[in-house]
C-alpha positions as CSV (number, residue, x, y, z in Angstrom):
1,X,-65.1,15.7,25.7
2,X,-66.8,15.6,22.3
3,X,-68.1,17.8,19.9
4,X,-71.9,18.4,19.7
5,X,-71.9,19.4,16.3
6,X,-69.2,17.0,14.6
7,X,-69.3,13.5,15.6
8,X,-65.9,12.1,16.6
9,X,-64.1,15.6,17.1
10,X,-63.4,15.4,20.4
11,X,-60.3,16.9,23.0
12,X,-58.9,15.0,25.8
13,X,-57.4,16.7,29.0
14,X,-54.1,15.2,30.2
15,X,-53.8,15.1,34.2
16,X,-51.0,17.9,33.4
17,X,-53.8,19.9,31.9
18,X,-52.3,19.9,28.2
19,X,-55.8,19.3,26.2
20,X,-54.9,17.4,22.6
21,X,-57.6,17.6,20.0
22,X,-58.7,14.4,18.4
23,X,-61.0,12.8,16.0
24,X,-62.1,9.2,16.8
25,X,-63.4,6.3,15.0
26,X,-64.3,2.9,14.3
27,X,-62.2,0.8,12.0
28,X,-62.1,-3.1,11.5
29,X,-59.2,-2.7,13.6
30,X,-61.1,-1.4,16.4
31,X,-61.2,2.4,17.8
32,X,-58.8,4.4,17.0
33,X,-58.1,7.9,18.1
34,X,-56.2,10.4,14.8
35,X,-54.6,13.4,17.1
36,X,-55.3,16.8,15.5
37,X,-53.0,19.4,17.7
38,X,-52.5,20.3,21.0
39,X,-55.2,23.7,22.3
40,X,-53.2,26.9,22.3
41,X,-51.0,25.9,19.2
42,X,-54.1,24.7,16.9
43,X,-57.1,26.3,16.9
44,X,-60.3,24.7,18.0
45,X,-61.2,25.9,14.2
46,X,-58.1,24.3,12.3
47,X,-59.0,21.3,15.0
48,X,-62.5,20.7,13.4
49,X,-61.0,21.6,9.7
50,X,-58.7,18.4,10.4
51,X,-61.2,16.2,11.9
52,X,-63.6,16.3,9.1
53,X,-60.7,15.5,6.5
54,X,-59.8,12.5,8.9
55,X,-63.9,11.6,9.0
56,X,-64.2,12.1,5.4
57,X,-61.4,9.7,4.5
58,X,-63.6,6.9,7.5
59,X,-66.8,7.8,5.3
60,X,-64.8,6.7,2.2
61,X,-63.2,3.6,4.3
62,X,-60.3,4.5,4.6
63,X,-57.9,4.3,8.1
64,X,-56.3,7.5,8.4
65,X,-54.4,6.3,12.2
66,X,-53.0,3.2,9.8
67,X,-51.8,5.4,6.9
68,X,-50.2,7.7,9.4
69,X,-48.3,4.8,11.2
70,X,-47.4,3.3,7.4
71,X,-46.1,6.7,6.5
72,X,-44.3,7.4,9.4
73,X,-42.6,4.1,9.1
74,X,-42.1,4.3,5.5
75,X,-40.4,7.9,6.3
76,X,-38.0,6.6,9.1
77,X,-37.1,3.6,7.0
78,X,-36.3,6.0,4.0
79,X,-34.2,8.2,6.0
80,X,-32.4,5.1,7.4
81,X,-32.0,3.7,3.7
82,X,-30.8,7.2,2.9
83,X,-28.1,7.2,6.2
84,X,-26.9,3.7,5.4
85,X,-26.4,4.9,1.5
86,X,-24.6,7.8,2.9
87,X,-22.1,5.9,4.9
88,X,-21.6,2.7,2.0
89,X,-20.9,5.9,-0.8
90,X,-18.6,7.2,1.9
91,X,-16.7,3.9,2.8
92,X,-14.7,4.3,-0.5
93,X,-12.1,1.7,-1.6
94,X,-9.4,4.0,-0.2
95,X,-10.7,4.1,2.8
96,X,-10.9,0.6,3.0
97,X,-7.7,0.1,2.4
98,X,-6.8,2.4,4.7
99,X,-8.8,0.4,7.6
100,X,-7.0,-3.0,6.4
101,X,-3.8,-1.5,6.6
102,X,-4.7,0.0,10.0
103,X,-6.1,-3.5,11.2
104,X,-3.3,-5.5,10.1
105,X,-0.6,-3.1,11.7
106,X,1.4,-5.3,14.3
107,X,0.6,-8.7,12.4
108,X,2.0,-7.9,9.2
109,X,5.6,-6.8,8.5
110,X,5.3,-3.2,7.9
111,X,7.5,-3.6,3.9
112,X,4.5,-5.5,3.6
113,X,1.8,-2.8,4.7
114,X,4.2,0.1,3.0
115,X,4.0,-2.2,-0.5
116,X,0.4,-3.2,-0.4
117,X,-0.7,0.4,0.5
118,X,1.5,2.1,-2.1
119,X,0.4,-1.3,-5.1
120,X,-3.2,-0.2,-4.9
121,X,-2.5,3.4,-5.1
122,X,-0.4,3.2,-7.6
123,X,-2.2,0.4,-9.8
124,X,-6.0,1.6,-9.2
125,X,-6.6,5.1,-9.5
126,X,-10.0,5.0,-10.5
127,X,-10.9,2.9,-7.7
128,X,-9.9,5.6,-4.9
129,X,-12.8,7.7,-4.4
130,X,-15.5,4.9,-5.5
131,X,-17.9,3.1,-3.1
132,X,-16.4,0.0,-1.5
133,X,-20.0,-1.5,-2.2
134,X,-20.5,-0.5,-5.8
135,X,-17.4,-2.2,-7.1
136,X,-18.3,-4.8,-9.2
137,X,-17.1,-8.2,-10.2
138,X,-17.1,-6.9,-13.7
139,X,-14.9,-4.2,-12.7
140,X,-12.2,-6.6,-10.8
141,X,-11.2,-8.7,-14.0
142,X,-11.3,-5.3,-16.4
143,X,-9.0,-3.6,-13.9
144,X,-6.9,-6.7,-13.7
145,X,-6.4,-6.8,-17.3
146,X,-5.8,-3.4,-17.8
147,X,-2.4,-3.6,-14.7
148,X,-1.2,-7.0,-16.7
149,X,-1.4,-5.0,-20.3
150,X,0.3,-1.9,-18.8
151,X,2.0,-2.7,-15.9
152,X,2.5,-6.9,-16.7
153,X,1.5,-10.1,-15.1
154,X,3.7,-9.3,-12.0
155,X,2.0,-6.4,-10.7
156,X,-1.4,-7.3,-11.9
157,X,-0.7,-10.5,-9.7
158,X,0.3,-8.5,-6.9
159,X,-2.8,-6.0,-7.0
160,X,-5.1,-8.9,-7.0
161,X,-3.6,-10.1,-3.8
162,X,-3.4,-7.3,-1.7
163,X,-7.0,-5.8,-2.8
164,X,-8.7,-9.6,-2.3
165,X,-6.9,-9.5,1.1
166,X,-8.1,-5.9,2.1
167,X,-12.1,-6.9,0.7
168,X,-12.0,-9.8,2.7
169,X,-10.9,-8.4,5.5
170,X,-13.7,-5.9,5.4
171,X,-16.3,-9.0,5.1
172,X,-15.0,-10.7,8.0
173,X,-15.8,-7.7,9.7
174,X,-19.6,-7.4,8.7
175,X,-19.0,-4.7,6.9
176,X,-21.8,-4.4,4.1
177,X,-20.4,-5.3,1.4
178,X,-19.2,-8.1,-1.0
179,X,-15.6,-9.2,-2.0
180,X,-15.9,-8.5,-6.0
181,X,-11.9,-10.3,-6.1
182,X,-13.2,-13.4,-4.6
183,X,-12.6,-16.6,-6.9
184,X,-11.1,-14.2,-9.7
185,X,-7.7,-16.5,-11.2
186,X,-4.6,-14.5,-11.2
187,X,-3.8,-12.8,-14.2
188,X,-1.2,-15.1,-15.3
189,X,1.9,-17.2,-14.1
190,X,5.0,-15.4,-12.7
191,X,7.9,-16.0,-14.6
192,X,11.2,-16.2,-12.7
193,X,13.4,-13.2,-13.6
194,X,16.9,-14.5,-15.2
195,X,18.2,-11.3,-15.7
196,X,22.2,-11.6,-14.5
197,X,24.1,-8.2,-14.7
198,X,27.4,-8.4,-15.6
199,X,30.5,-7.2,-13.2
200,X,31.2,-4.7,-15.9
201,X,27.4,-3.4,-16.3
202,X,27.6,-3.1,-12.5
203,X,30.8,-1.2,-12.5
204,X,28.8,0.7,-15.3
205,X,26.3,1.4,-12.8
206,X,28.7,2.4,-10.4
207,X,30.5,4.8,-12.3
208,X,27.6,6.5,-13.2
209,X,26.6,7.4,-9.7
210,X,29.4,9.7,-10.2
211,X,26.7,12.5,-11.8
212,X,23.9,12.0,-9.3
213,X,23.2,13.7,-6.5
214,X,25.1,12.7,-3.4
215,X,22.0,11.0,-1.8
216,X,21.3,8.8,-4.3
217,X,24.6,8.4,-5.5
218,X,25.3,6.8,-1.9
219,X,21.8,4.9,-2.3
220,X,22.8,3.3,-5.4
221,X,26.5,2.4,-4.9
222,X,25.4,1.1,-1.0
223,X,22.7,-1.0,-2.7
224,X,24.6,-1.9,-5.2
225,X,27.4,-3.1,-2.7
226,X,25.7,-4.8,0.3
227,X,23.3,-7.0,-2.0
228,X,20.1,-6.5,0.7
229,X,16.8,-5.3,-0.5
230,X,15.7,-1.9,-1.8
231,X,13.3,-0.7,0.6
232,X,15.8,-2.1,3.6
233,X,18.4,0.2,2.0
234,X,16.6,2.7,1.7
235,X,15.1,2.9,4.8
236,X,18.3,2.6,6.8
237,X,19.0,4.0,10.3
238,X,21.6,5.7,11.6
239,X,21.3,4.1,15.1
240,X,21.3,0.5,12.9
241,X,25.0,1.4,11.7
242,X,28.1,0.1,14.1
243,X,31.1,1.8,12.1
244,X,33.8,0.6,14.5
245,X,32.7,-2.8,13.7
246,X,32.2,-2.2,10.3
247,X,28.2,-3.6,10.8
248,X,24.7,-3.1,10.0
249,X,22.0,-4.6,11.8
250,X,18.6,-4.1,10.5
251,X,15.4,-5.4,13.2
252,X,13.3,-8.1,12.3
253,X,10.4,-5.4,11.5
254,X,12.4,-3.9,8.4
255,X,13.0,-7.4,7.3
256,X,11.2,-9.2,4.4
257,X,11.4,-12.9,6.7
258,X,10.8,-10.6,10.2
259,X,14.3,-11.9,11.3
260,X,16.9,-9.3,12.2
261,X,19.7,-9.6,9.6
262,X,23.1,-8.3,10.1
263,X,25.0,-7.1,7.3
264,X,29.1,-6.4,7.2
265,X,29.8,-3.3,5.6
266,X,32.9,-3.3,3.2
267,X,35.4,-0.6,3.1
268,X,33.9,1.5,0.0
269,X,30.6,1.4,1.3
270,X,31.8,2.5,5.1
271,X,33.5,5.3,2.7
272,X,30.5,6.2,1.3
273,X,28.2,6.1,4.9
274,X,31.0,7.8,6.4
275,X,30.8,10.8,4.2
276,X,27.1,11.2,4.3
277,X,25.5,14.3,5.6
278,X,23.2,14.1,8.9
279,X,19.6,15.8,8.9
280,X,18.9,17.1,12.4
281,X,16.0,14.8,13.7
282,X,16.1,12.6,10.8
283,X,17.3,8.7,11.5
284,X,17.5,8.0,8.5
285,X,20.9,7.8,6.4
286,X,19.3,8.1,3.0
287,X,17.4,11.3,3.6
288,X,15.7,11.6,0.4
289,X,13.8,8.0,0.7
290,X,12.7,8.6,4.6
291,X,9.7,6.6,3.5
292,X,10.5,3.4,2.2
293,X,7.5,3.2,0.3
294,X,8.5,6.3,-1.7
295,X,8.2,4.3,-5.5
296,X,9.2,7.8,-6.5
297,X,12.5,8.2,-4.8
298,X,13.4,4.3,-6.8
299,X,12.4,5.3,-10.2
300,X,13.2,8.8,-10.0
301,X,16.6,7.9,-9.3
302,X,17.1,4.9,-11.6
303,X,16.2,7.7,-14.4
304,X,19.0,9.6,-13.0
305,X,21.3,6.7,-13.5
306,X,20.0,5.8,-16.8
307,X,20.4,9.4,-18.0
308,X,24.2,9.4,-16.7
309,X,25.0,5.9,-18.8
310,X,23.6,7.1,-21.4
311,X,25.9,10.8,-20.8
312,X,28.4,8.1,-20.7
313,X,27.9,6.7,-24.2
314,X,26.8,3.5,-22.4
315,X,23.1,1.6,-22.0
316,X,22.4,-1.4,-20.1
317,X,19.0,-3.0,-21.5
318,X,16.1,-4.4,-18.9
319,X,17.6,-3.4,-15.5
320,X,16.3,-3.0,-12.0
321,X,18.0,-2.4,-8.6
322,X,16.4,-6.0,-7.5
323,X,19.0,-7.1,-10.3
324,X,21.6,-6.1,-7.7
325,X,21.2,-9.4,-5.6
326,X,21.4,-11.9,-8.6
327,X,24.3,-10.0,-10.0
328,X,26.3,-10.1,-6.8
329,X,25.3,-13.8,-5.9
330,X,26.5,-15.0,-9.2
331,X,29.5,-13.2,-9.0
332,X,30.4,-14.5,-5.9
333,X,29.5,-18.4,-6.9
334,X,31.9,-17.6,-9.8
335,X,34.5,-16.7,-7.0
336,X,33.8,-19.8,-5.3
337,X,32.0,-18.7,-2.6
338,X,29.7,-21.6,-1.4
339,X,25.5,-21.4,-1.7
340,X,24.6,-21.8,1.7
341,X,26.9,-18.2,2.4
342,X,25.5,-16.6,-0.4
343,X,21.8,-17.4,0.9
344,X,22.9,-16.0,4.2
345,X,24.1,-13.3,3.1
346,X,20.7,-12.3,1.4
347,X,18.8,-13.1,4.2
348,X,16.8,-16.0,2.5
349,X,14.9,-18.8,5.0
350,X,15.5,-21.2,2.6
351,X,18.0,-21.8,-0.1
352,X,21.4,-24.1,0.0
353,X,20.9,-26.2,3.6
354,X,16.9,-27.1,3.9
355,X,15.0,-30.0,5.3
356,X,16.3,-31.7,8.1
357,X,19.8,-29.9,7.6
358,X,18.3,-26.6,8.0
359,X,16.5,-27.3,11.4
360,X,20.3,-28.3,12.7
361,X,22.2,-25.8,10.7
362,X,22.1,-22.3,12.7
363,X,25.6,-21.4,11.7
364,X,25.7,-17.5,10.6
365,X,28.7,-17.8,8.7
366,X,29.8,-14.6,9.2
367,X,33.3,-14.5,8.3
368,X,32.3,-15.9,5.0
369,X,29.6,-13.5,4.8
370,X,32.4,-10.9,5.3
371,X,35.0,-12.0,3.2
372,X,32.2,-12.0,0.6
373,X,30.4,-9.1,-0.2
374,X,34.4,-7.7,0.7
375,X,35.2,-9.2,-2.2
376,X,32.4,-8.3,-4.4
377,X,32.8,-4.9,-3.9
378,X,36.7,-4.7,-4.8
379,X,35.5,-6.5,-7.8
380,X,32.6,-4.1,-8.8
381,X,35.3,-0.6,-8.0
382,X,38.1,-2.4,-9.8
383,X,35.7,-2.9,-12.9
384,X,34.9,0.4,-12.8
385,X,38.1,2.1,-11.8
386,X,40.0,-0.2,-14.6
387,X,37.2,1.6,-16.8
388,X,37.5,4.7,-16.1
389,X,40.9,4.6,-17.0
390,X,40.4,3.0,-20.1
391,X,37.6,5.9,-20.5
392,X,40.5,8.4,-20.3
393,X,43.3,6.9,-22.1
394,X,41.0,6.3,-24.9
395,X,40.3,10.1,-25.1
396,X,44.3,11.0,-24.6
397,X,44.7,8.9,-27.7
398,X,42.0,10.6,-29.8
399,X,43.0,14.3,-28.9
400,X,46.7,13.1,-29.9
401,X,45.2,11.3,-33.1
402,X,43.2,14.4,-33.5
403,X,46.2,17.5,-33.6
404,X,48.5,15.3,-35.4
405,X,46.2,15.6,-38.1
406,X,45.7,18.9,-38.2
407,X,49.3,19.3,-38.5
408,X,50.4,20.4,-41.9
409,X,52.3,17.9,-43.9
């Protein structure tokens, strides 16, 4: 039904009843039909008010169905542009970290999850709460170069790794972005360590543990004694520990090669384990470095032992607990311990026997394993027992020196 007055204002009953204004018209497109309201919430006045606007703008040849549909769409696509910016300033770096870490649960060892996660934490800060999408190549290389000036080559190496490997994991997954690390070179070459501590800086060492607390006291001197890796150690069970056999068996999934690794315990360090305190409901022996990941349980307590040597009078220049396992391995090749025992003994897949050999060669050597880190360890408490009392026969001699020359002549 049309309007007599105004041509093309027109309202069309629905078979429900419901009656929708309208204004209709001709464009090159054919007819089209603008709705202006439905009766009883639009007037029949604010109806015709509408209608001539939507004429007005035919008269000037204009299609006012066409920009309707244009804006609409430009309006659903903005608010979709809008959502999808949302989400992408959302997905921060962090968070896809997080997801990688998440996804590669079960196929990666978990030291290697606990060290990736905790290396881009710790090396890119500024990175955390920043778009996954907005990171830039140009961003990459400066943060690489900052980690390798501050941090060195080692750890800027290792960032790039485990942030290329989390970025490309996000790609392979659709996600929308771009992997900024992609073709960036590592920061530099790795330099093998050739740090060797001495058996009388590791009895040094020892000694010190003396003035730490009694957690990592233990920590250190077990470390120190059994030659395995930091975060093993430090993550030790309870329920791993066989004292009547004098034995620790760690899983495959705390192991750096994923294959369980037994370790024999000598008699100071089933000493030390022995006298360690129990947490209820917490398996593990070290209580203060639950998490294995905890970089500040390590350096918080190799500032404890430095602060101790130095209490001592002594100071051991560029050392780390990683030294620990060159130290020992040395020692014991000194000692005339054989390679392929030593290599064992650490845990390494390849080393001594390799090739053909090592295919064949399943041998455990555990006796030799036994005898030793058995042997390392008397060295190491000799050293620092044949110190210490050097230490106090040195003082005995000066407080003698000392009140004979106060004595009057």
């Amino acid at each position: 039904m049309f309007d007599a007055e105004l041509r093309g204002f027109g309202v069309r009953v629905g078979a429900s009843g419901n009656k929708t204004f309208l204004a209709q018209y001709t464009s090159p497109m054919g007819k089209r039909r603008a709705k202006l309201g439905v009766f009883g919430v639009v007037t029949v006045e604010e109806a015709r008010r509408q209608a001539r606007v939507v004429l007005g703008a035919v008269a000037e040849g204009r299609d006012p169905v066409a920009e309707r549909t244009a804006a609409a769409e430009a309006m659903k696509a903005a608010a979709a542009a809008a959502k999808q910016k949302a989400n992408r300033d959302a997905f921060t770096f962090h968070k896809l970290a997080e997801a990688w870490l998440a996804g590669r649960a079960g196929e990666r060892r978990a030291s290697y999850l606990r060290e990736a996660g905790a290396c881009l934490r710790r090396n890119l800060p500024d990175w955390q709460d920043r778009p996954a999408a907005e990171i830039a190549v140009s961003d990459a290389i400066l943060a690489m170069d900052r980690i390798k000036a501050d941090k060195g080559t080692v750890a800027a190496n290792r960032t790039l790794a485990y942030a290329r490997a989390a970025f490309s994991w996000a790609v392979k997954r659709q996600m929308p972005l771009a992997n900024p690390l992609r073709g960036i070179e590592r920061p530099g070459r790795e330099a093998a360590r050739e740090r060797v501590l001495s058996i009388p800086e590791c009895a040094a060492i020892w000694r010190a543990c003396a003035a730490l607390p009694v957690i990592r006291a233990a920590f250190v001197r077990v470390l120190l004694a059994t030659l395995q890796r930091r975060d093993e150690v430090a993550a030790m069970r309870w329920q791993e520990l066989d004292f009547d056999a004098g034995l620790w068996t760690l899983p495959g999934s705390r192991t750096k090669n994923g294959k369980p690794h037994v370790v024999h315990l000598s008699e100071p360090v089933l000493a030390i384990l022995r006298s360690m305190p129990k947490v209820k409901d917490n398996p593990f022996v070290f209580s203060g470095a639950s998490e294995a990941g905890n970089i500040g349980f390590f350096s918080g307590t190799k500032n404890l032992v430095i602060d101790a040597l130095a209490a001592n009078g002594e100071t051991i220049p560029d050392w780390r607990f990683h030294d620990f396992r060159r130290a020992g391995v040395t020692a014991l090749a000194d000692m005339g311990f054989a390679p392929h025992v030593c290599d064992r003994l650490l845990n390494h897949i390849t080393g001594a026997i390799h090739g053909v050999a090592a295919v064949y060669q399943r041998a455990a050597f555990f006796p030799e394993r036994k005898a030793a880190l058995e042997a390392w360890a008397a060295n190491v408490c000799a050293a620092a027992t044949v110190s210490a009392v050097a230490d106090a026969e040195g003082e005995i001699h000066a407080s003698q020196a000392g009140s004979v020359g106060a004595m009057p002549q």
